[in-house]
Coordinates of C-alpha atoms and ligand atoms in Angstrom, one line a residue:
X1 CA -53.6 43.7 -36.1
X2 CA -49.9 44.0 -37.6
X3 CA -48.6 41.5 -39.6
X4 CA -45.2 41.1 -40.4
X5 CA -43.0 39.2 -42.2
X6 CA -41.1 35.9 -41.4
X7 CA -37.7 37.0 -40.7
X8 CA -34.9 34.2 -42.0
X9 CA -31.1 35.3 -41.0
X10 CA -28.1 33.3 -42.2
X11 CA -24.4 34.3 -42.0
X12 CA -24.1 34.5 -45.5
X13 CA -26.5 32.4 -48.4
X14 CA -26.6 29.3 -46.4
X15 CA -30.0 29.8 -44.8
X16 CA -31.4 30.0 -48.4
X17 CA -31.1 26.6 -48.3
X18 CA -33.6 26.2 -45.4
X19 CA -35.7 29.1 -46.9
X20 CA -35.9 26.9 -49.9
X21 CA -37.4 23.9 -48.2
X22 CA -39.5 26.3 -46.1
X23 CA -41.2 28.0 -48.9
X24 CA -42.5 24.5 -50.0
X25 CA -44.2 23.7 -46.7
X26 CA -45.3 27.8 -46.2
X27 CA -45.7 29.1 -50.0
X28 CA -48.1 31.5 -48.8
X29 CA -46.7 33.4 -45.9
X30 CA -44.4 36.2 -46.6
X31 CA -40.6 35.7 -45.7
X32 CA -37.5 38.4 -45.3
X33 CA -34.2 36.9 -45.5
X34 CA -31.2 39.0 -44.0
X35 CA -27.5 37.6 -45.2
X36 CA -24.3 38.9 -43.3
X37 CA -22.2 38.8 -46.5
X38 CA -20.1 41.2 -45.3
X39 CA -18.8 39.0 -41.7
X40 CA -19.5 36.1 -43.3
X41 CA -18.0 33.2 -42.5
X42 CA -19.3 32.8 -38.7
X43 CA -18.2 28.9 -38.8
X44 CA -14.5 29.8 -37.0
X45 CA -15.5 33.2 -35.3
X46 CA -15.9 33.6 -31.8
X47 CA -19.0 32.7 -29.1
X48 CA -18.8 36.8 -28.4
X49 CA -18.8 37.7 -32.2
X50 CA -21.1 35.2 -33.4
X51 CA -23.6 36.1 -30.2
X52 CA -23.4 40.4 -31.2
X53 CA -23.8 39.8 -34.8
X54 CA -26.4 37.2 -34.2
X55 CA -28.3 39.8 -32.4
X56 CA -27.8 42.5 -34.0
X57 CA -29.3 40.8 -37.0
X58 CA -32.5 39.6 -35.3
X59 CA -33.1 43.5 -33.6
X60 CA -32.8 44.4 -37.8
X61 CA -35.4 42.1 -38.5
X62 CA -37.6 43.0 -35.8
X63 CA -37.1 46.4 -36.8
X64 CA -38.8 45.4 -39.8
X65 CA -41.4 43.8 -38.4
X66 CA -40.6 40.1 -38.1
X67 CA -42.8 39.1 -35.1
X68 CA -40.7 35.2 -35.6
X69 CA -37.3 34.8 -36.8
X70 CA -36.0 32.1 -37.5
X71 CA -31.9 31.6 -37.1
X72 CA -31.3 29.4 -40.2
X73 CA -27.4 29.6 -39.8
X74 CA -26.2 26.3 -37.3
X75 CA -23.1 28.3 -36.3
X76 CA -25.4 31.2 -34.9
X77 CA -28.1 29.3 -34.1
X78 CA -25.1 26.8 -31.9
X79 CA -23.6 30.0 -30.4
X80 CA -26.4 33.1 -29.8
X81 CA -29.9 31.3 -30.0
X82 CA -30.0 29.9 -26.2
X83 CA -28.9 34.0 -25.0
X84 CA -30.9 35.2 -27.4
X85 CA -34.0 33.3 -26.1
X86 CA -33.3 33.6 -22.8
X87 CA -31.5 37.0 -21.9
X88 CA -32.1 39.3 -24.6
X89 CA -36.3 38.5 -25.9
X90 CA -37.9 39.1 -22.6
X91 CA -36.2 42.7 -22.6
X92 CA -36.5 43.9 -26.0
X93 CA -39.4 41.9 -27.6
X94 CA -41.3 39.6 -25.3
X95 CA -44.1 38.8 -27.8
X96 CA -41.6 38.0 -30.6
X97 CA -39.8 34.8 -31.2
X98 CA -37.1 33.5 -32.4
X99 CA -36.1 29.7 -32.9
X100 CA -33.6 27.9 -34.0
X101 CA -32.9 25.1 -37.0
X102 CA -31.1 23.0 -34.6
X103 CA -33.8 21.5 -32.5
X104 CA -35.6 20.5 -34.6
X105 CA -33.0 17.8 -36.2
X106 CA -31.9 16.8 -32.4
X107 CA -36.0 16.3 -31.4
X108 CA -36.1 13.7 -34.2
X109 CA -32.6 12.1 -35.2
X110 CA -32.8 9.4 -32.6
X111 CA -36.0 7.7 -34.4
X112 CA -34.0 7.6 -37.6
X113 CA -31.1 6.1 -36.1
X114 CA -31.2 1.7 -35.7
X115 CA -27.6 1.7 -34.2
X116 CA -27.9 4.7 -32.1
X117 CA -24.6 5.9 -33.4
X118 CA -24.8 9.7 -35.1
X119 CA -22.2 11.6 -36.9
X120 CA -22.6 14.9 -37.1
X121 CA -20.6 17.0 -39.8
X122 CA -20.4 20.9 -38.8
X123 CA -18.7 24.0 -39.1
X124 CA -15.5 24.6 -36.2
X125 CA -17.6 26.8 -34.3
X126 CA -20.7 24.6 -34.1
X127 CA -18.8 21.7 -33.3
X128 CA -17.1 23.5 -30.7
X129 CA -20.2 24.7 -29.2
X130 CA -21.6 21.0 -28.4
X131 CA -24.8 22.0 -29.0
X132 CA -25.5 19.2 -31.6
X133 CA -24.7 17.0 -29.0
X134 CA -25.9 18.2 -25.9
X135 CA -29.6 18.4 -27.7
X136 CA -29.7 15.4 -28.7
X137 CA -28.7 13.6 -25.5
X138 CA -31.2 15.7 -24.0
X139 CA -34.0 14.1 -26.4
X140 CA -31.9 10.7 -26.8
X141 CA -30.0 9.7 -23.5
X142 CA -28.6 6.4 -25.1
X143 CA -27.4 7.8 -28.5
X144 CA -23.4 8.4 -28.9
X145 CA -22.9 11.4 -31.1
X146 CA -19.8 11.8 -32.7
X147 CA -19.0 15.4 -34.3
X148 CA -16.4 16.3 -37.2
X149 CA -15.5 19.8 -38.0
X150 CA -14.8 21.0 -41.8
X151 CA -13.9 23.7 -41.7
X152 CA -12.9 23.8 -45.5
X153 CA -16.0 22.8 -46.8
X154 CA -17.9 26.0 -46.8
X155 CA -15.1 28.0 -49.1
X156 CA -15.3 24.8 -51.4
X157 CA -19.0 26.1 -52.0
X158 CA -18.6 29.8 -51.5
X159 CA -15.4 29.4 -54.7
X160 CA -17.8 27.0 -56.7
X161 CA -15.1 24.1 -56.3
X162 CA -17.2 22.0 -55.5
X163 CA -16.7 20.1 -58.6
X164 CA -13.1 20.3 -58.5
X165 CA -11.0 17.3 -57.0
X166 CA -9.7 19.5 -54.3
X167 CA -13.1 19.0 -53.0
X168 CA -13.3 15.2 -53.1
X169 CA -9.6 15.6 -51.2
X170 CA -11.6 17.2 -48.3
X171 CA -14.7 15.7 -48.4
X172 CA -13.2 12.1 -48.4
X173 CA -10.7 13.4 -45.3
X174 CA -13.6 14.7 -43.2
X175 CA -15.8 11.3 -43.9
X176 CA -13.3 9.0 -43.1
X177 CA -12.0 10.1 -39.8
X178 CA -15.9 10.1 -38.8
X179 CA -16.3 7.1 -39.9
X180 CA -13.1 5.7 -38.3
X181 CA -13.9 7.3 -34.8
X182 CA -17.2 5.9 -34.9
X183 CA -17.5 2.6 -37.2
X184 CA -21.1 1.9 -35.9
X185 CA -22.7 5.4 -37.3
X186 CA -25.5 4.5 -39.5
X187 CA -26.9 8.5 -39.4
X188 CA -24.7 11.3 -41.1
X189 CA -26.8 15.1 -40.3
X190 CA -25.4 17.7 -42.5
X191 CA -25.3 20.2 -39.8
X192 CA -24.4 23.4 -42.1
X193 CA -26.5 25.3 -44.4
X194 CA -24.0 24.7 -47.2
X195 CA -23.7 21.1 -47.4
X196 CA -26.7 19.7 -48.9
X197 CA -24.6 21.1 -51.9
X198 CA -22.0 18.9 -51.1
X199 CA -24.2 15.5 -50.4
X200 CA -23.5 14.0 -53.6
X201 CA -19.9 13.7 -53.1
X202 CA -20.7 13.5 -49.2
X203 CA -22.4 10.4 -50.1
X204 CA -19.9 8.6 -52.9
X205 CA -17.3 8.4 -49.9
X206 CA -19.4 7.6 -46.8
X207 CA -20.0 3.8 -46.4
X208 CA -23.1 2.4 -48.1
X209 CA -26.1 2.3 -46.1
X210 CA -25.5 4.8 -43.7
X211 CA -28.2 7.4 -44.2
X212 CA -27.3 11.6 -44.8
X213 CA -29.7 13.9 -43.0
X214 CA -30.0 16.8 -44.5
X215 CA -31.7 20.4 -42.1
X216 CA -34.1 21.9 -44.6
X217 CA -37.1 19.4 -45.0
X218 CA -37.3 18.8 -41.2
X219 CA -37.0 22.6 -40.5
X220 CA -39.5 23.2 -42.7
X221 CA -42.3 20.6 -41.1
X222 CA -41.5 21.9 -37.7
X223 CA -41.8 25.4 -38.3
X224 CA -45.3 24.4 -40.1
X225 CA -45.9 22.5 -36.9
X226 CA -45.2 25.2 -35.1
X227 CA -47.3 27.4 -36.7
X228 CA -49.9 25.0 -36.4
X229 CA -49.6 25.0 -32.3
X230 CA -48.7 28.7 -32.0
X231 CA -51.8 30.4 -33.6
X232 CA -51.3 33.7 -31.8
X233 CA -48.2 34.3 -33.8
X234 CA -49.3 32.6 -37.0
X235 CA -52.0 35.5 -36.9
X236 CA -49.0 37.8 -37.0
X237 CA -47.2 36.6 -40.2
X238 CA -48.1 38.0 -43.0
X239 CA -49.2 36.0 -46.0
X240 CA -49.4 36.9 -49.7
X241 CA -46.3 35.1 -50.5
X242 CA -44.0 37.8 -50.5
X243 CA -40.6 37.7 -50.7
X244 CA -37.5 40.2 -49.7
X245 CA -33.7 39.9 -49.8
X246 CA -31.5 41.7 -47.6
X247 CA -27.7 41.7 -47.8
X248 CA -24.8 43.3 -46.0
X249 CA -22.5 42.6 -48.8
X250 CA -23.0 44.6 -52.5
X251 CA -26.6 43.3 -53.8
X252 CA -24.7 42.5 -57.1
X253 CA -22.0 39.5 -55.1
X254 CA -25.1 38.2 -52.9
X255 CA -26.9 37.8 -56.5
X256 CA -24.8 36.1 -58.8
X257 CA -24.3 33.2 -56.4
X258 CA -27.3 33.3 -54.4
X259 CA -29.0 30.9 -57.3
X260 CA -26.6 28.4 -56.2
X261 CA -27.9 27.9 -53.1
X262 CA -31.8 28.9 -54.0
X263 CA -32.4 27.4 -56.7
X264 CA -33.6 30.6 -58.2
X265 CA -32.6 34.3 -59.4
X266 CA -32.4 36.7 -56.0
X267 CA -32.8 40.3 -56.8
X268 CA -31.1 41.5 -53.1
X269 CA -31.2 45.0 -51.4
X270 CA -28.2 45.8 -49.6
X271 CA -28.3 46.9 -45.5
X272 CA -25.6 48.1 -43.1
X273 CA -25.9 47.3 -39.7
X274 CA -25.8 50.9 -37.6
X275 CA -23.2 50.2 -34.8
Ligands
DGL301 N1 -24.3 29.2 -42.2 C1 -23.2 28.6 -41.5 C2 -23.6 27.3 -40.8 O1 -24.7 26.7 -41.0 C3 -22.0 28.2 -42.5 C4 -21.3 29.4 -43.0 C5 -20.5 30.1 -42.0 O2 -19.6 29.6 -41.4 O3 -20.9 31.3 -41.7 O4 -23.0 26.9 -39.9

């Protein structure tokens, strides 16, 4: 039998934020992270662009023999995973897979939530998409979601100024026009790979006990889960705890701030995508 890698795509380094939380939960299995450096951001591109890059990415990753992939980006995952899943898989790789790192937050959130009033901070494009709200009406039918779209936030990481007071400017603008759209939120998700980085300060201007949610841990027990239920791909992914970095960009940009966002040194290989 074939095993392959677990395939982890992200716009840029954002996913290695997930990957992070993953590797705790799967230390073992091997994972190949793909970063679209080069188109990156995807947070104000359009549902077309977003949905061909997406894919284009995941028929990479296949092509390396990732049997799951998992979309860690929300924009992507907001715009191309439903297509993805639904039009493109049963052509091109019916016994692959590919999910998401939205549903998995939306499945859950309403448990966590006493007054059933969620905030959701997001990119533009994920915001625009409604997905985070849709989903979780779906699971919650009697939870109000409310959605803000910072759309600065992600170059405030991406320049490292995120300790600069030009950050607190946006952070604090972002929090309290949530917050004063929606006074009864008790539940704040962080619904873009790139702000867990940003949760300290996310936290010192939201109102006290309201609590942040942040994507990674919960992605990383429901893809375990998964696992768990799915052993016919389980059986697929290899394990040996390997690990490979892919980049569109140049391998030396993706590595000098990749540690940001992993918590440890990346040594990256650089890919095009053939067009
Ligand atoms: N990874 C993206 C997300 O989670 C943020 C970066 C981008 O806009 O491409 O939405």
């Amino acid at each position: 039998m074939e095993h392959g890698p677990i395939g982890v795509f992200d716009s840029g380094f954002g996913g290695l934020t997930v990957l992070k939380e993953i590797e705790t939960a799967l230390a073992d299995n091997d994972f190949l992270y793909l970063g679209d450096n080069a188109r990156t951001p995807y947070g104000n591109r359009s549902f077309e662009i977003v949905y061909t890059y997406t894919l284009e990415a995941v028929k990479w990753l296949f092509d390396r023999g990732c049997r799951l992939v998992i979309i860690a980006c929300n924009t992507a995952a907001a715009k191309a995973l439903r297509t993805i899943q639904q039009k493109d898989l049963p052509r091109i790789a019916p016994a692959r897979r590919v999910l998401g790192i939205l549903r998995p937050v939306t499945e859950r959130i309403g448990h966590r939530s006493k007054s059933k009033h969620i905030g959701i901070l997001a990119t533009a494009g994920t915001v625009a998409s409604n997905s985070y709200a849709m989903e979780i009406k779906r699971f919650f039918p009697d939870i109000t979601v409310v959605q803000e779209a910072c759309p600065m936030w992600v170059p405030l990481v991406e320049n490292n100024e995120r300790g600069g007071e030009g950050a607190d400017y946006f952070i604090k603008q972002h929090i309290d026009r949530l917050t004063a759209r929606d006074p009864r939120i008790d539940t704040v998700v962080l619904g873009c790979t790139h702000y867990p980085l940003l949760q300290e300060k996310i936290a010192r201007y939201l109102p006290p006990g309201i609590e942040i949610v942040s994507q990674g841990p919960i992605v990383a027990e429901s893809l375990a889960d998964y696992l768990k239920r799915h052993p016919e791909i389980a059986a697929r992914c290899g394990r040996g705890g390997r690990r490979e970095f892919y980049t569109s960009e140049k391998a030396v940009v993706f590595d000098k701030l990749a540690t940001l966002f992993y918590g440890k040194e990346i040594h990256s290989r650089e890919m095009e995508f053939s067009r």
